[in-house]
XYZ file of C-alpha atoms in Angstrom:
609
model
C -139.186 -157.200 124.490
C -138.099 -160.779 124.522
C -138.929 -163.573 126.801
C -135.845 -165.642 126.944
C -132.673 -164.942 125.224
C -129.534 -167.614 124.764
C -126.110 -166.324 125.395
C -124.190 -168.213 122.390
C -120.519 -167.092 124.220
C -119.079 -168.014 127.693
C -117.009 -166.168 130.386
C -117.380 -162.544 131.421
C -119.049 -161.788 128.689
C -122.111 -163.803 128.851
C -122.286 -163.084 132.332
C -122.177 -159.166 131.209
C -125.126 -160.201 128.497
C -127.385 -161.986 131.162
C -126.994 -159.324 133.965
C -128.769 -156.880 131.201
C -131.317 -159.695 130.363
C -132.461 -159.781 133.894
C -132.518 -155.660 134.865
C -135.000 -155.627 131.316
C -137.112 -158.722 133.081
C -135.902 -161.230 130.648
C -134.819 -165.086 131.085
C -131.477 -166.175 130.470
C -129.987 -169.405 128.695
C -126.251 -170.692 128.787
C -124.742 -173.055 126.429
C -121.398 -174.788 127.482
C -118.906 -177.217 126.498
C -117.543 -179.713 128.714
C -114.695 -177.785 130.088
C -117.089 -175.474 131.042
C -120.413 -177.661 132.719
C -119.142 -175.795 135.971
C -118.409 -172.356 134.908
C -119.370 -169.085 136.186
C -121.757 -167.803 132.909
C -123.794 -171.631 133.692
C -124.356 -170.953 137.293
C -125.556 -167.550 136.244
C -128.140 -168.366 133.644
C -131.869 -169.481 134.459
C -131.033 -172.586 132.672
C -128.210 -174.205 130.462
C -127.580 -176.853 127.938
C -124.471 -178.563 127.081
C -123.228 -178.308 123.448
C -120.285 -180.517 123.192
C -116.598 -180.881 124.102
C -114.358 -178.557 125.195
C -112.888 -178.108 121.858
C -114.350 -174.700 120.722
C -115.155 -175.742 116.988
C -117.056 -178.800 118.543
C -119.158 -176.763 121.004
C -119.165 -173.179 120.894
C -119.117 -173.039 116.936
C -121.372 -175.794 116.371
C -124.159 -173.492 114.699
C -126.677 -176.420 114.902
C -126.088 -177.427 118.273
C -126.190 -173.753 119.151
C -129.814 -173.400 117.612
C -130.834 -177.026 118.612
C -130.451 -175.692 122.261
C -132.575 -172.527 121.599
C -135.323 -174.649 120.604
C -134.807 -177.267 122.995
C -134.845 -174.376 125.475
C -137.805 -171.955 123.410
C -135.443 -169.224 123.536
C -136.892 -166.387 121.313
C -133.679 -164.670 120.526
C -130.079 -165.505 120.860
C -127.415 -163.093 121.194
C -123.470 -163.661 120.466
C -121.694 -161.415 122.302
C -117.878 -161.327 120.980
C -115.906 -163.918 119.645
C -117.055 -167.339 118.183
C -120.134 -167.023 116.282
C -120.693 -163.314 116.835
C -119.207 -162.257 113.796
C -120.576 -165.323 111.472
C -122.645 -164.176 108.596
C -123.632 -167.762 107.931
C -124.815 -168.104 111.551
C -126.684 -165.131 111.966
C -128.315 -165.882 108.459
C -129.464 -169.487 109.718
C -131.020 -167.331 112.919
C -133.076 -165.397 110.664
C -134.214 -168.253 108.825
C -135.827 -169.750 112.150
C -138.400 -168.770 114.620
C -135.484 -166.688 116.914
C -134.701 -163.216 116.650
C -130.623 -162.769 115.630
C -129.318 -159.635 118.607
C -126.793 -158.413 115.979
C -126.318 -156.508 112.465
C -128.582 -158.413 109.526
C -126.373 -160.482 108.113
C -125.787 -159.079 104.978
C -124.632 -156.243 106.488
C -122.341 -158.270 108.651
C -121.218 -160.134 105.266
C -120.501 -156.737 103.805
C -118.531 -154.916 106.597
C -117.618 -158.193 108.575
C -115.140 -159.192 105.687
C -112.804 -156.914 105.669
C -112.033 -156.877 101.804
C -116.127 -156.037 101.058
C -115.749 -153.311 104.172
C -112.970 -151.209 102.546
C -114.965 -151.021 99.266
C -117.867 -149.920 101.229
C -116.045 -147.643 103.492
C -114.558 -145.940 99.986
C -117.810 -145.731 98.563
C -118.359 -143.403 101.890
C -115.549 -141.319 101.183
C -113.940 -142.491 104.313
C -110.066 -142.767 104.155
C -108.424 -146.193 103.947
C -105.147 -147.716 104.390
C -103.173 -148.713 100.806
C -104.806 -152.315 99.937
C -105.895 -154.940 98.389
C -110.119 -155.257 97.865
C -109.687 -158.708 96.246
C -108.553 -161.936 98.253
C -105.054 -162.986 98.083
C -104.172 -166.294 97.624
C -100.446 -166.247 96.087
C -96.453 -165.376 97.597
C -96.238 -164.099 94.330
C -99.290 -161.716 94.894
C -98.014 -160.487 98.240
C -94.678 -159.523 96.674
C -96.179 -157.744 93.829
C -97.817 -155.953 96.554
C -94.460 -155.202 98.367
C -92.931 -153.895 95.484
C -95.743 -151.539 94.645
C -95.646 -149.850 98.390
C -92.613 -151.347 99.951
C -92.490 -153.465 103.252
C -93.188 -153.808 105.814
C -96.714 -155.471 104.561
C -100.090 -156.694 106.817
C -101.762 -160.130 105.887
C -104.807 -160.000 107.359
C -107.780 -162.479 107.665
C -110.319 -161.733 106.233
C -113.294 -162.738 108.687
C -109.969 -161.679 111.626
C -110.313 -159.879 114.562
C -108.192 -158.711 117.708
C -104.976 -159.771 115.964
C -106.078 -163.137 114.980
C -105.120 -163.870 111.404
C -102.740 -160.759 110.906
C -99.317 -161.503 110.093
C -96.293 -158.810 109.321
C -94.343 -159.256 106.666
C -90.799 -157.047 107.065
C -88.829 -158.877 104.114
C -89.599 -160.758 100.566
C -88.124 -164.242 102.716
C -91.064 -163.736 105.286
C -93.646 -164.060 102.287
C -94.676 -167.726 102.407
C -94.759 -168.503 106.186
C -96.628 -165.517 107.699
C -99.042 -165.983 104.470
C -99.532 -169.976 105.598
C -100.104 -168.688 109.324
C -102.365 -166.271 108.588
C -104.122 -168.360 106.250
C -104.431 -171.225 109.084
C -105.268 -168.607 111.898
C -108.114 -167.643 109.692
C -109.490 -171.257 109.528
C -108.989 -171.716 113.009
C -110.813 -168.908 114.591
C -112.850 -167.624 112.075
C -113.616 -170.291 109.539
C -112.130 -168.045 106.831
C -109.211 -168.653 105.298
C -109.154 -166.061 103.015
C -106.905 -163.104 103.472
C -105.930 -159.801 101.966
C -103.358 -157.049 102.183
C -102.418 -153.860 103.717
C -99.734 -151.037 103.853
C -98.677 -151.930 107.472
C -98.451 -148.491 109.166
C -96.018 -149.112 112.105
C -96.548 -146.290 114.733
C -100.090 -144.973 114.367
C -102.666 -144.962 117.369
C -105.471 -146.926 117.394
C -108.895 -145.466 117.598
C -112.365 -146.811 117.372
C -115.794 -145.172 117.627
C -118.670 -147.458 119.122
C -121.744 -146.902 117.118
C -125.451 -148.105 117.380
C -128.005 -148.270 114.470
C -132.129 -148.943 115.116
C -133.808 -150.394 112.252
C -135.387 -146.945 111.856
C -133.058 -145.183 110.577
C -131.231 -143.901 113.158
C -127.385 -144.268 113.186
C -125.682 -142.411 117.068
C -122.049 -142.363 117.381
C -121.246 -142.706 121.311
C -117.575 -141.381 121.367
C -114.200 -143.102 120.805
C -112.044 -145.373 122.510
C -108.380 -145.492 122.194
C -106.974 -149.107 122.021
C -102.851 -148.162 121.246
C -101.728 -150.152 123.890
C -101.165 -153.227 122.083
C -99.104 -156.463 122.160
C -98.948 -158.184 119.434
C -101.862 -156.578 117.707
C -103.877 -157.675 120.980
C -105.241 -155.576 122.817
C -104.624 -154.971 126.845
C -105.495 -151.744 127.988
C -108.255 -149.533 126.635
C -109.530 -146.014 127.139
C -111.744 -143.214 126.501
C -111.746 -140.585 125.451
C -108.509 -141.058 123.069
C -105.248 -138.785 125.155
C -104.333 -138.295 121.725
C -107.361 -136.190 119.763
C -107.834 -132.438 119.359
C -111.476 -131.869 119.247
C -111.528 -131.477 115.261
C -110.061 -134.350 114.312
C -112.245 -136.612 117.039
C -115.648 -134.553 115.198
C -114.030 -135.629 111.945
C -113.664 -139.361 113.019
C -116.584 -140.049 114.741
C -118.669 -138.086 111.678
C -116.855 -140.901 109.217
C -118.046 -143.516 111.307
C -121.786 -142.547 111.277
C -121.566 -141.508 107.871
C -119.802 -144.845 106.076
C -122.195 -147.250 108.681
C -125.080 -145.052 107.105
C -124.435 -146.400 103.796
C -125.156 -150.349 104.810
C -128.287 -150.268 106.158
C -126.444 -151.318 109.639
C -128.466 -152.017 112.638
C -127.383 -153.091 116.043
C -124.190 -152.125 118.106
C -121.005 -152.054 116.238
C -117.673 -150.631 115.897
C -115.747 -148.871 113.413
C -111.769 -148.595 113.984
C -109.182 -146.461 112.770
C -105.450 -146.007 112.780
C -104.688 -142.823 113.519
C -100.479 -141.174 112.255
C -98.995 -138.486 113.792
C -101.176 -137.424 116.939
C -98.742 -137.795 119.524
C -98.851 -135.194 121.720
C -96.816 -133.597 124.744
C -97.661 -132.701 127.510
C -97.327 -129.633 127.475
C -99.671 -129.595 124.497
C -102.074 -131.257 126.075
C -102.312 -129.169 128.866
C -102.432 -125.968 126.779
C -105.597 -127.704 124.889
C -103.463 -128.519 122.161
C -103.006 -131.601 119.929
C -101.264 -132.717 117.272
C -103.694 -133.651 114.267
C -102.394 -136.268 111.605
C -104.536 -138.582 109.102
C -106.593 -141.391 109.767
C -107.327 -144.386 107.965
C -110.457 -147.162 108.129
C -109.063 -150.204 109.150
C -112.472 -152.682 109.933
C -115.832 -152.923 111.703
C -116.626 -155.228 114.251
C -120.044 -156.626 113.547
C -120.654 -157.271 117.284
C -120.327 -156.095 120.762
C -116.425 -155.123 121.821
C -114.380 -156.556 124.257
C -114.007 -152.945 125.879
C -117.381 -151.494 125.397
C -118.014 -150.557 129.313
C -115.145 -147.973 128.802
C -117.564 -146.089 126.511
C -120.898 -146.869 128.822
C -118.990 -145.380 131.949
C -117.921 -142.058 129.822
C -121.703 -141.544 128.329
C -124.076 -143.546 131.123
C -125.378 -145.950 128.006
C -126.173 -149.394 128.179
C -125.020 -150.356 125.123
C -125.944 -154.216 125.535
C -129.761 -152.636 126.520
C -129.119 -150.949 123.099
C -129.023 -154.251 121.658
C -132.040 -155.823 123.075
C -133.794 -153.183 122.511
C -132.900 -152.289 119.148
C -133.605 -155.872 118.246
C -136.739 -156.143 119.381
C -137.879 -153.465 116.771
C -137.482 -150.093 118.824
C -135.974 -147.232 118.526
C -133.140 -145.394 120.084
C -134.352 -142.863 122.498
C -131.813 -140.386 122.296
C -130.314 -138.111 119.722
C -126.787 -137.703 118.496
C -126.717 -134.052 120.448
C -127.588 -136.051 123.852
C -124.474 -138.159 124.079
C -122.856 -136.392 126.140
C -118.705 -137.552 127.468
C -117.571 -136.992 131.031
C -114.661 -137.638 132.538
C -112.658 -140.621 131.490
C -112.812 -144.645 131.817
C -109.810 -147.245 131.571
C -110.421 -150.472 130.809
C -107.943 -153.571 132.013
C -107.634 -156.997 130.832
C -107.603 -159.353 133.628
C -105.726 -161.804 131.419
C -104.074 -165.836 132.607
C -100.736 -164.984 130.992
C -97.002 -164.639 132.690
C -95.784 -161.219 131.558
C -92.526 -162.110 132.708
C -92.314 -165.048 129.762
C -93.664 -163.183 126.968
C -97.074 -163.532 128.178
C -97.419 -167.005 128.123
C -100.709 -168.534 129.254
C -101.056 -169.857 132.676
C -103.566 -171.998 134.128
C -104.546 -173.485 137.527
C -107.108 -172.932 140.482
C -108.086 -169.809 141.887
C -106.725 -170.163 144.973
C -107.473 -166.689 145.935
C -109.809 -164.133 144.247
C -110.741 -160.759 145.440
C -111.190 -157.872 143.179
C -111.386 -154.484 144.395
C -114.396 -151.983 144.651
C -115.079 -148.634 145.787
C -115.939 -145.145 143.961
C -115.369 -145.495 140.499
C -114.518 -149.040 139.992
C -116.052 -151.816 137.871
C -115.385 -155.770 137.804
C -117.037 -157.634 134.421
C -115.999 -161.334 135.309
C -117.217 -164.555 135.425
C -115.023 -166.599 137.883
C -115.110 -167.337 141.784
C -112.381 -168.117 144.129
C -111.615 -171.926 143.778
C -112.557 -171.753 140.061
C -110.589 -173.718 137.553
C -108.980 -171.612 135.071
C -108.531 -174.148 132.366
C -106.521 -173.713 128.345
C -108.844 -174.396 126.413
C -110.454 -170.814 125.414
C -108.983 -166.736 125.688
C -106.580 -166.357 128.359
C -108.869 -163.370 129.357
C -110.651 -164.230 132.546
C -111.940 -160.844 133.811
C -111.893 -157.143 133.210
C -111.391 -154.107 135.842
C -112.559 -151.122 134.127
C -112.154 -147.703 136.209
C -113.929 -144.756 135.737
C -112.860 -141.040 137.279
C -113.554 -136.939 136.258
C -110.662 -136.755 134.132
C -107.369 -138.740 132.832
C -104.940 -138.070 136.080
C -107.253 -139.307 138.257
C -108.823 -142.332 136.196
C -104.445 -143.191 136.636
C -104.519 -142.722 140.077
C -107.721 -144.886 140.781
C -106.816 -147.542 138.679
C -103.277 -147.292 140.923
C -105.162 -148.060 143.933
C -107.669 -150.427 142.525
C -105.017 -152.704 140.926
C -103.285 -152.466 144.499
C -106.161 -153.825 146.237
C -107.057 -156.828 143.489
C -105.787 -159.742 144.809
C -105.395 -163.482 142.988
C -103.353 -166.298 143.626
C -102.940 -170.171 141.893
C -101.479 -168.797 138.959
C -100.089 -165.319 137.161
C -101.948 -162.796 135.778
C -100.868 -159.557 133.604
C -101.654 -157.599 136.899
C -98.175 -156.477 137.615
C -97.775 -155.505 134.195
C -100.757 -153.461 134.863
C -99.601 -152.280 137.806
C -96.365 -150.739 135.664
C -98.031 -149.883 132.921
C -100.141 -146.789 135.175
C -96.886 -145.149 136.424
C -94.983 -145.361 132.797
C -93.817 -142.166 132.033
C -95.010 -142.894 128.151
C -98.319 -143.871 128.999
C -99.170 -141.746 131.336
C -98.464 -138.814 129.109
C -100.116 -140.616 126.675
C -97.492 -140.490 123.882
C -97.836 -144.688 123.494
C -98.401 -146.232 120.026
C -99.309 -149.658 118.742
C -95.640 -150.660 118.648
C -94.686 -148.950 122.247
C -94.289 -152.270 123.901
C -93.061 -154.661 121.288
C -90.340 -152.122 120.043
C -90.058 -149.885 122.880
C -90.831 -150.816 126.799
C -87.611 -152.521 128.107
C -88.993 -156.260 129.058
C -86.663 -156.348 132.333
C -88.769 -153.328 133.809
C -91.783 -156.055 133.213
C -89.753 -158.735 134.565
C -89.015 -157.073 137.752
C -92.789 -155.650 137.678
C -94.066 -159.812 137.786
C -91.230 -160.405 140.330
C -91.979 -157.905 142.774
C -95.743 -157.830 142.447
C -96.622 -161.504 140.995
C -98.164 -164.612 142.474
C -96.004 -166.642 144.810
C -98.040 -169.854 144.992
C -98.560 -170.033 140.785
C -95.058 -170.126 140.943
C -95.007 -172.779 144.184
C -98.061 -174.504 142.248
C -96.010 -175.241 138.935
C -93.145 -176.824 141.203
C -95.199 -178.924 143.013
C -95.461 -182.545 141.416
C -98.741 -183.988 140.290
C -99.795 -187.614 141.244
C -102.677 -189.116 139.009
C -105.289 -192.085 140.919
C -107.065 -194.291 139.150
C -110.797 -195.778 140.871
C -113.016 -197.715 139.810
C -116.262 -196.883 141.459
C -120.081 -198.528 141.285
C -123.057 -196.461 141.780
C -126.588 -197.820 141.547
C -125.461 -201.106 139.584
C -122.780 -199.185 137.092
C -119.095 -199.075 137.132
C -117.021 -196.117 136.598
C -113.361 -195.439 135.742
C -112.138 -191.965 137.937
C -108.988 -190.104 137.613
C -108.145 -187.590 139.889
C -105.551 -185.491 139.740
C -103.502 -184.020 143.339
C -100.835 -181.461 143.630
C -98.013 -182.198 145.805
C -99.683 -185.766 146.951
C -97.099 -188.838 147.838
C -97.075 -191.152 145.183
C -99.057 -194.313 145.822
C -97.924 -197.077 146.911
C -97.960 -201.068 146.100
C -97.850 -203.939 148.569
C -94.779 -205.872 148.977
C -93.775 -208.479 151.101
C -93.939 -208.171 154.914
C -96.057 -205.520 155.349
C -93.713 -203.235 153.445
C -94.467 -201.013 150.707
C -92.600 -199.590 147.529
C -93.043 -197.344 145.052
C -94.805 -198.434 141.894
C -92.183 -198.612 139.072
C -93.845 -197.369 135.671
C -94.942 -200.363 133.013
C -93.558 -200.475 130.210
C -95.261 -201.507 127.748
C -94.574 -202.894 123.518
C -95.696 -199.408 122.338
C -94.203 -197.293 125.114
C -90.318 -199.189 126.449
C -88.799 -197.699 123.319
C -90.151 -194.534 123.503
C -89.010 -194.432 127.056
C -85.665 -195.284 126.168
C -85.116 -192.867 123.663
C -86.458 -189.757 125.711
C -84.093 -190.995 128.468
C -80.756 -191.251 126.557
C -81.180 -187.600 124.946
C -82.991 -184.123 125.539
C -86.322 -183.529 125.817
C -87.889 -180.662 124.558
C -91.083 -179.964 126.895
C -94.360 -178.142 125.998
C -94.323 -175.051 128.544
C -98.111 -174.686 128.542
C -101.132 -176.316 127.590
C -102.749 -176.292 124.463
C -102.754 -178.311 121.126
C -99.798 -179.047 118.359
C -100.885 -177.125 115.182
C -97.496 -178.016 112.970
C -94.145 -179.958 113.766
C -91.420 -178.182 112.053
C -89.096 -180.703 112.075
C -88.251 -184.513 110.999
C -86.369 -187.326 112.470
C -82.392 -186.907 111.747
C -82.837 -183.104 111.162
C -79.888 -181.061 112.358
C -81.209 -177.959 114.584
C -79.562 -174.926 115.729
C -80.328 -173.354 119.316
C -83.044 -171.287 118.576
C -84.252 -173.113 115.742
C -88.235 -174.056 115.889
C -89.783 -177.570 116.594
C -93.195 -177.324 116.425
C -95.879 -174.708 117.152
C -98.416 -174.764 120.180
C -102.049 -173.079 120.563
C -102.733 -171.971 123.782
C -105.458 -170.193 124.403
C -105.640 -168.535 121.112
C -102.574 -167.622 120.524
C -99.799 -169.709 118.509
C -96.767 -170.103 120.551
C -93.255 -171.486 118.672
C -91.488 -174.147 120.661
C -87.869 -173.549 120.275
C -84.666 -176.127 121.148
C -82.477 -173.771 123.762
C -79.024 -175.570 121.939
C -77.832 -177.192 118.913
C -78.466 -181.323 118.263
C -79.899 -184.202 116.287
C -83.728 -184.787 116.388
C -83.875 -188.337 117.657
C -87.717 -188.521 118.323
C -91.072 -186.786 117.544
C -93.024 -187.287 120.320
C -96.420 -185.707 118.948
C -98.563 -185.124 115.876
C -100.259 -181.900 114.645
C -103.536 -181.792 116.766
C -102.376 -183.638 119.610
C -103.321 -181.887 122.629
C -100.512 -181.868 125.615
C -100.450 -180.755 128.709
C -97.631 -178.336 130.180
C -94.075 -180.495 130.899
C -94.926 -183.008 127.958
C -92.257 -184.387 126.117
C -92.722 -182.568 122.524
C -88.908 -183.942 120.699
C -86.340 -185.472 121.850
C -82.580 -184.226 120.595
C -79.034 -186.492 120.809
């Protein structure tokens, strides 16, 4: 086993990565960015070392700084966990080129299946089923309409190195072609550091399943159940569970035999998944309650080359440590347990504790943790990495802890997770809790009859509106009112001078001398660059950012006409691309910001006359 092992991720799930390091007696190093030189994965970790700014690609995804801190450190092995690097062929090849070990799939097996184009060739090579494609990159409009006319819309983009909905764009009509192409193209640069893409049949109502798998370099390929991931937004994930509501026993032997059988043919080591959509399994529940379900077909749709996001739903169902699995597995030994001992019991949930406002399409939220106390009792798990007082910042996934429940069967796994969502408790800003808290009594998920496309298509959004109202946070919304004063010091410490800005909530402004002892209110400078732009955002409508996060295209020009509705520019918050939209009709006066600029929330974006 290894000595000391470098968590190349942040958050919950290097905290999740370093709690197994330390039960198996082995040291633990943190990497972090700027944003994150106080977080809850660098208090953890014997020892840390920062890698850069906050900005991801300048920290996180700096491969050299990455493996400059694992010497600096003498880490002997590095492992990803999910997101970032963890699915980088390039990066895992450069680990195997040094002195550490890479905690992951070789990485020409992650080039193979990690690309999703080189996965379905493999995967047909297997004789596993897979969704109507393309196995060659697409770089054309032209090519994607070909591909629409062959098998009709509506039509997936997909990146190619893409993952939990990054990089996949639907297509409904020919007109959509070029933009959802260029997004998914960009989204693919962004995240992954791919920008190629390729093309799907875009089923629109299956389920989705995946079977966790984990491979020793022996030989030795175990399948540890399925997870059912249907309840979707936007292609992302939020609420996981195993086993699938949905599978008659045949059809879940059927699946989780193509999974061992098409990861068999690529010499595939390590913990990985292998995900499926899954038509026509919808069953009743009457069905289910005879025993019955409905079989349908099921297609390969990727693997993740890495550990998933909701892997403790499958170690609370079959007692396996799957990130033990890893170590292990990576150090050279072999599983110790057959297929035939993986045994299920009962049933496990698994619930995103995500920053986002349910209530506004799930927009990203930030602040302090003003108040943070996550329930516990029989049956329920907490995977996090914050603390009470604990900035939640938007630079990275909105994603800032997981509840996963466990119980002897489905009913009361719904009932548990009822009480335990109940009890969890935070305040500063909004989290997708209430929509959590609705989403365990809906009459459609709780006979599990949900698809992918249940709440983009078919959940009415006021019943989540008056789920955030009734059960939300009070002071995030208090919070965002309150006004924000900035102070400027200059401070000295041993010899050196430093400029400080602080930043307080709700704080009466500061005040200037003036004569006789009385004091006004500092009047803003204007300044050569600034008076006109002050001006001109005063005389006519500003269009403000709602959250914070960074400008990846203006849509518009100067002296453009726009149309209420119409988009202005588009804005990344944490990972997800956000369109800025004018709420009436005008005359674009003034562009305010530039692709790349980052702004805070309530920044003037464009100005209309």
């Amino acid at each position: 086993m290894f000595s000391k092992v470098l968590v190349a991720n942040r958050g919950e799930i290097a905290v999740r990565v370093m709690r197994a390091c330390e039960e198996l007696g082995v040291r633990t190093v943190a990497v972090y960015s700027e944003a994150d030189k106080h977080a809850g994965h660098v208090r953890y970790a014997d020892e840390a070392y920062n890698v850069g700014p906050a900005r991801a690609a300048d920290s996180y995804l700096d491969q050299e700084a990455i493996l400059d801190a694992a010497r600096k450190a003498g880490a002997d092995a590095i492992h990803p966990g999910y997101g970032f690097l963890a699915e980088n062929a390039s990066f895992a090849e450069k680990v195997e080129a040094s002195d550490v070990t890479w905690i992951g799939p070789p990485s020409d097996a992650m080039e193979r299946l990690g690309e999703k184009t080189k996965a379905r060739k493999v995967m047909q090579a297997a004789d596993v089923p897979v969704v109507p494609g393309t196995t060659d990159p697409i770089e054309t409009p032209d090519e994607v309409a070909a591909f629409g006319e062959e098998y009709g819309y509506p039509i997936a983009i997909k990146a190619e190195g893409g993952g939990g909905g990054r990089g996949l764009k639907v297509v409904e009509t020919p007109d959509e072609i070029e933009d959802q192409l260029e997004t998914a193209k960009r989204e693919g640069e962004a995240y992954f550091d791919n920008p190629t893409v390729y093309l799907e049949k875009y089923l629109e109502a299956p389920r989705h399943i995946e079977v966790q798998i984990v491979a020793d370099q022996h030989g030795n390929v175990r399948h540890l159940g399925e997870r059912d991931c249907s309840l979707q937004r936007r292609h992302q994930k939020i609420i996981e569970e195993g086993p699938s509501p949905a599978l008659s026993e045949e059809l879940r032997e059927r699946i989780g035999n193509a999974a061992r059988r098409g990861i068999s043919e690529t010499e595939y080591t390590n913990a990985g998944t292998v995900e499926f959509l899954v038509e026509d399994t919808v069953a009743s529940e009457t069905q289910r309650a005879d025993g019955e379900a409905v079989d349908g077909e099921f297609y390969f749709l990727e693997v993740n080359t890495r550990i998933q996001v909701e892997h403790p739903v499958t170690e609370q169902i079959t007692g396996i440590d799957i990130v033990k699995e890893q170590l292990r597995i990576a150090a050279g030994e072999r599983i110790g347990f057959d297929q035939s001992d993986v045994d299920v019991e009962g049933h496990a949930m698994e619930f995103r504790i995500n920053a986002e406002n349910a209530a506004q399409e799930f927009a990203p939220a930030t602040g302090k943790l003003e108040t943070y106390d996550p329930p516990g009792g029989i049956g329920v798990r907490m995977d996090d990495a914050v603390r009470q007082g604990d900035d939640v910042g938007g630079d990275y996934d909105s994603m800032i802890a997981k509840l996963i429940v466990s119980a002897s069967d489905r009913e009361e796994c719904l009932a548990r997770s009822e009480r335990a969502l109940k009890e969890f408790d935070v305040e500063g800003f909004h989290t997708v809790i209430p929509f959590h808290r609705l989403m365990v009594t809906d009459e459609t998920f709780v006979a599990g009859e949900h698809t992918t496309n249940y709440l983009d298509e078919e959940l009415d959004p006021e019943r989540i509106d008056r789920a955030v109202e009734q059960w939300g946070s009070t002071e995030a919304a208090e919070a965002a009112e309150e006004e924000v004063t900035e102070r400027e010091f200059t401070v000295e410490v041993n010899g050196k001078r430093f400029e400080v800005n602080l930043e307080e909530r709700g704080a009466p402004a500061i005040p200037t001398g003036g004569g006789g002892g009385e004091t006004t209110e500092r009047p803003p400078q204007a300044t050569e660059e600034t008076s006109g732009e002050e001006q001109v955002a005063a005389s006519g409508e500003q269009i403000t950012a709602e959250m914070q996060g960074t400008i990846l295209s203006v849509e518009v020009d100067e002296g453009d006409e726009v149309a209420a509705g119409d988009v202005v520019c588009v804005l990344e918050a944490m990972k997800m691309e956000n369109d800025v939209v004018t709420e009436r009709g005008g005359t674009v006066a003034q562009i305010l910001v530039g692709e790349g600029e980052s702004v805070d929330m309530g920044d003037p974006l464009v100005v209309l006359e």
